[in-house]
C-alpha cells in the first residue's frame, strides 16, 4: 500500500498562475469591497492557496473614489496616526481623507486586511486603483468580474 499517494502541493512564485482582474467599485460599500479585493490579492479564492507565497491575482479597481459608507461613517470614522514627536497624534475623518485623496480610503482599508509583513507589502503592490473607468493595463488582458457575485 502506498501511504504517500496524497502529497500536499504548495504554490510558489514559479507555479502560481497569476491573472489580472478588473473590479468596478462604484456604489460598493467600503468594507465589503475591501475584504473581497484583499481575498483576491491574497489568492484565498484559488485551490492552490499557500499562506506564505504570493499566489493571488493582480487587481485593478475602477471608480475607486465612488465607494459608499453607511450611516454617519463619513463624519464619524477617523484615521489616527502619530508623527513620532511628543503630542504628535493626528486624526482625520473619512470625508476629509476622501477630499484630500479619494483613493486613500479604499487603499487604507485594503492594506489593513493584508498581512503585516514583507508578504503583505508585496501583495499590496498588486493593487491598482483608478478614479475613472480608464486604466493603462489593457495589454495584460484583464478579465472583468462582478464583485457582488464573488464569494
mmCIF file of C-alpha atoms in Angstrom:
data_model
loop_
_atom_site.group_PDB
_atom_site.id
_atom_site.type_symbol
_atom_site.label_atom_id
_atom_site.label_comp_id
_atom_site.label_asym_id
_atom_site.label_seq_id
_atom_site.Cartn_x
_atom_site.Cartn_y
_atom_site.Cartn_z
ATOM 1 C CA UNK A 1 0.000 0.000 0.000
ATOM 2 C CA UNK A 2 1.334 3.414 -0.963
ATOM 3 C CA UNK A 3 0.900 5.696 2.034
ATOM 4 C CA UNK A 4 2.434 8.654 0.208
ATOM 5 C CA UNK A 5 -0.159 8.772 -2.554
ATOM 6 C CA UNK A 6 -1.541 12.113 -1.354
ATOM 7 C CA UNK A 7 1.043 14.852 -1.381
ATOM 8 C CA UNK A 8 0.445 18.420 -0.312
ATOM 9 C CA UNK A 9 1.178 20.751 -3.205
ATOM 10 C CA UNK A 10 2.381 24.208 -2.239
ATOM 11 C CA UNK A 11 2.340 27.030 -4.754
ATOM 12 C CA UNK A 12 5.398 29.208 -5.146
ATOM 13 C CA UNK A 13 6.394 32.135 -7.321
ATOM 14 C CA UNK A 14 7.028 29.907 -10.342
ATOM 15 C CA UNK A 15 3.914 27.717 -10.119
ATOM 16 C CA UNK A 16 1.375 30.390 -9.145
ATOM 17 C CA UNK A 17 -0.903 31.247 -12.065
ATOM 18 C CA UNK A 18 -1.443 34.957 -11.528
ATOM 19 C CA UNK A 19 -4.193 36.649 -13.506
ATOM 20 C CA UNK A 20 -5.350 40.242 -13.970
ATOM 21 C CA UNK A 21 -8.816 41.138 -12.690
ATOM 22 C CA UNK A 22 -10.889 44.320 -13.117
ATOM 23 C CA UNK A 23 -13.389 45.346 -10.418
ATOM 24 C CA UNK A 24 -15.849 48.245 -10.616
ATOM 25 C CA UNK A 25 -16.182 49.899 -7.202
ATOM 26 C CA UNK A 26 -18.938 52.391 -7.988
ATOM 27 C CA UNK A 27 -21.627 52.291 -5.293
ATOM 28 C CA UNK A 28 -19.973 49.439 -3.370
ATOM 29 C CA UNK A 29 -19.752 49.511 0.447
ATOM 30 C CA UNK A 30 -16.150 50.120 1.549
ATOM 31 C CA UNK A 31 -15.657 47.174 3.915
ATOM 32 C CA UNK A 32 -17.287 44.532 1.742
ATOM 33 C CA UNK A 33 -15.376 45.650 -1.328
ATOM 34 C CA UNK A 34 -12.068 45.847 0.546
ATOM 35 C CA UNK A 35 -12.434 42.368 2.051
ATOM 36 C CA UNK A 36 -13.184 40.811 -1.341
ATOM 37 C CA UNK A 37 -10.314 42.649 -3.027
ATOM 38 C CA UNK A 38 -7.943 41.572 -0.234
ATOM 39 C CA UNK A 39 -9.097 37.978 -0.671
ATOM 40 C CA UNK A 40 -8.346 38.127 -4.413
ATOM 41 C CA UNK A 41 -4.957 39.777 -3.796
ATOM 42 C CA UNK A 42 -4.042 37.108 -1.266
ATOM 43 C CA UNK A 43 -5.209 34.241 -3.509
ATOM 44 C CA UNK A 44 -7.570 32.676 -0.997
ATOM 45 C CA UNK A 45 -10.148 32.012 -3.717
ATOM 46 C CA UNK A 46 -7.776 29.612 -5.510
ATOM 47 C CA UNK A 47 -7.429 25.893 -4.885
ATOM 48 C CA UNK A 48 -3.632 26.109 -4.656
ATOM 49 C CA UNK A 49 -3.615 28.828 -1.953
ATOM 50 C CA UNK A 50 -0.377 28.887 0.000
ATOM 51 C CA UNK A 51 -0.212 31.194 3.050
ATOM 52 C CA UNK A 52 3.472 32.092 2.706
ATOM 53 C CA UNK A 53 3.536 32.792 -1.066
ATOM 54 C CA UNK A 54 2.212 35.427 -3.442
ATOM 55 C CA UNK A 55 -0.281 33.328 -5.384
ATOM 56 C CA UNK A 56 -3.050 35.951 -5.681
ATOM 57 C CA UNK A 57 -4.176 37.936 -8.690
ATOM 58 C CA UNK A 58 -3.392 41.489 -9.774
ATOM 59 C CA UNK A 59 -6.469 43.621 -9.108
ATOM 60 C CA UNK A 60 -7.449 46.786 -10.995
ATOM 61 C CA UNK A 61 -10.157 48.777 -9.187
ATOM 62 C CA UNK A 62 -12.055 51.304 -11.297
ATOM 63 C CA UNK A 63 -14.137 54.173 -9.841
ATOM 64 C CA UNK A 64 -12.294 53.684 -6.535
ATOM 65 C CA UNK A 65 -13.338 57.126 -5.308
ATOM 66 C CA UNK A 66 -17.058 56.343 -5.674
ATOM 67 C CA UNK A 67 -17.365 53.901 -2.781
ATOM 68 C CA UNK A 68 -20.069 54.306 -0.149
ATOM 69 C CA UNK A 69 -20.143 54.252 3.630
ATOM 70 C CA UNK A 70 -23.346 53.593 5.542
ATOM 71 C CA UNK A 71 -24.759 55.705 8.320
ATOM 72 C CA UNK A 72 -22.685 58.599 9.638
ATOM 73 C CA UNK A 73 -19.348 56.920 8.904
ATOM 74 C CA UNK A 74 -18.183 59.703 6.580
ATOM 75 C CA UNK A 75 -18.149 62.017 9.623
ATOM 76 C CA UNK A 76 -17.561 59.517 12.457
ATOM 77 C CA UNK A 77 -14.875 57.189 11.055
ATOM 78 C CA UNK A 78 -11.456 58.566 11.974
ATOM 79 C CA UNK A 79 -7.982 57.670 10.804
ATOM 80 C CA UNK A 80 -5.396 58.220 13.552
ATOM 81 C CA UNK A 81 -1.600 58.324 13.239
ATOM 82 C CA UNK A 82 1.335 59.609 15.220
ATOM 83 C CA UNK A 83 4.127 61.783 13.861
ATOM 84 C CA UNK A 84 6.704 60.463 16.311
ATOM 85 C CA UNK A 85 7.054 63.752 18.171
ATOM 86 C CA UNK A 86 5.615 64.477 21.629
ATOM 87 C CA UNK A 87 1.980 65.460 21.293
ATOM 88 C CA UNK A 88 2.070 64.468 17.626
ATOM 89 C CA UNK A 89 -1.101 62.408 17.438
ATOM 90 C CA UNK A 90 -3.166 63.477 14.437
ATOM 91 C CA UNK A 91 -6.514 62.364 13.087
ATOM 92 C CA UNK A 92 -8.663 62.836 10.029
ATOM 93 C CA UNK A 93 -12.246 61.834 9.249
ATOM 94 C CA UNK A 94 -13.124 59.683 6.267
ATOM 95 C CA UNK A 95 -14.683 62.669 4.489
ATOM 96 C CA UNK A 96 -11.549 64.790 4.968
ATOM 97 C CA UNK A 97 -9.363 61.938 3.721
ATOM 98 C CA UNK A 98 -11.540 61.448 0.659
ATOM 99 C CA UNK A 99 -11.410 65.159 -0.171
ATOM 100 C CA UNK A 100 -7.615 65.109 0.177
ATOM 101 C CA UNK A 101 -7.130 61.930 -1.898
ATOM 102 C CA UNK A 102 -10.212 59.949 -2.905
ATOM 103 C CA UNK A 103 -8.266 56.704 -3.436
ATOM 104 C CA UNK A 104 -6.688 56.659 0.055
ATOM 105 C CA UNK A 105 -9.862 55.482 1.829
ATOM 106 C CA UNK A 106 -10.029 52.239 -0.162
ATOM 107 C CA UNK A 107 -6.238 51.925 -0.161
ATOM 108 C CA UNK A 108 -6.018 52.078 3.661
ATOM 109 C CA UNK A 109 -8.914 49.659 4.030
ATOM 110 C CA UNK A 110 -7.411 47.001 1.745
ATOM 111 C CA UNK A 111 -3.927 47.430 3.219
ATOM 112 C CA UNK A 112 -5.323 46.839 6.700
ATOM 113 C CA UNK A 113 -6.741 43.485 5.591
ATOM 114 C CA UNK A 114 -3.425 42.166 4.253
ATOM 115 C CA UNK A 115 -0.659 40.538 6.343
ATOM 116 C CA UNK A 116 1.559 42.934 8.308
ATOM 117 C CA UNK A 117 4.889 41.618 6.970
ATOM 118 C CA UNK A 118 7.026 41.527 3.808
ATOM 119 C CA UNK A 119 4.445 39.367 2.034
ATOM 120 C CA UNK A 120 1.760 41.982 2.710
ATOM 121 C CA UNK A 121 3.946 44.662 1.118
ATOM 122 C CA UNK A 122 4.440 42.519 -1.988
ATOM 123 C CA UNK A 123 0.718 41.743 -2.214
ATOM 124 C CA UNK A 124 -0.224 45.418 -1.857
ATOM 125 C CA UNK A 125 1.853 46.255 -4.937
ATOM 126 C CA UNK A 126 -0.540 44.057 -6.965
ATOM 127 C CA UNK A 127 -3.391 46.541 -6.337
ATOM 128 C CA UNK A 128 -4.043 49.287 -8.888
ATOM 129 C CA UNK A 129 -6.626 51.962 -8.051
ATOM 130 C CA UNK A 130 -8.087 54.369 -10.615
ATOM 131 C CA UNK A 131 -10.507 57.264 -10.233
ATOM 132 C CA UNK A 132 -12.395 56.771 -13.505
ATOM 133 C CA UNK A 133 -13.212 53.901 -15.840
ATOM 134 C CA UNK A 134 -9.944 54.093 -17.810
ATOM 135 C CA UNK A 135 -6.804 52.159 -16.908
ATOM 136 C CA UNK A 136 -3.453 51.521 -18.585
ATOM 137 C CA UNK A 137 -3.382 47.720 -18.264
ATOM 138 C CA UNK A 138 -5.176 46.673 -21.466
ATOM 139 C CA UNK A 139 -2.043 44.816 -22.615
ATOM 140 C CA UNK A 140 -2.455 42.343 -19.728
ATOM 141 C CA UNK A 141 -5.979 41.463 -20.976
ATOM 142 C CA UNK A 142 -7.670 41.627 -17.567
ATOM 143 C CA UNK A 143 -10.974 39.849 -17.100
ATOM 144 C CA UNK A 144 -13.818 41.786 -15.546
ATOM 145 C CA UNK A 145 -15.587 40.237 -12.562
ATOM 146 C CA UNK A 146 -18.752 41.232 -10.752
ATOM 147 C CA UNK A 147 -17.674 41.717 -7.137
ATOM 148 C CA UNK A 148 -21.249 41.137 -5.911
ATOM 149 C CA UNK A 149 -21.217 37.554 -7.254
ATOM 150 C CA UNK A 150 -17.722 36.855 -5.928
ATOM 151 C CA UNK A 151 -17.694 34.660 -2.816
#
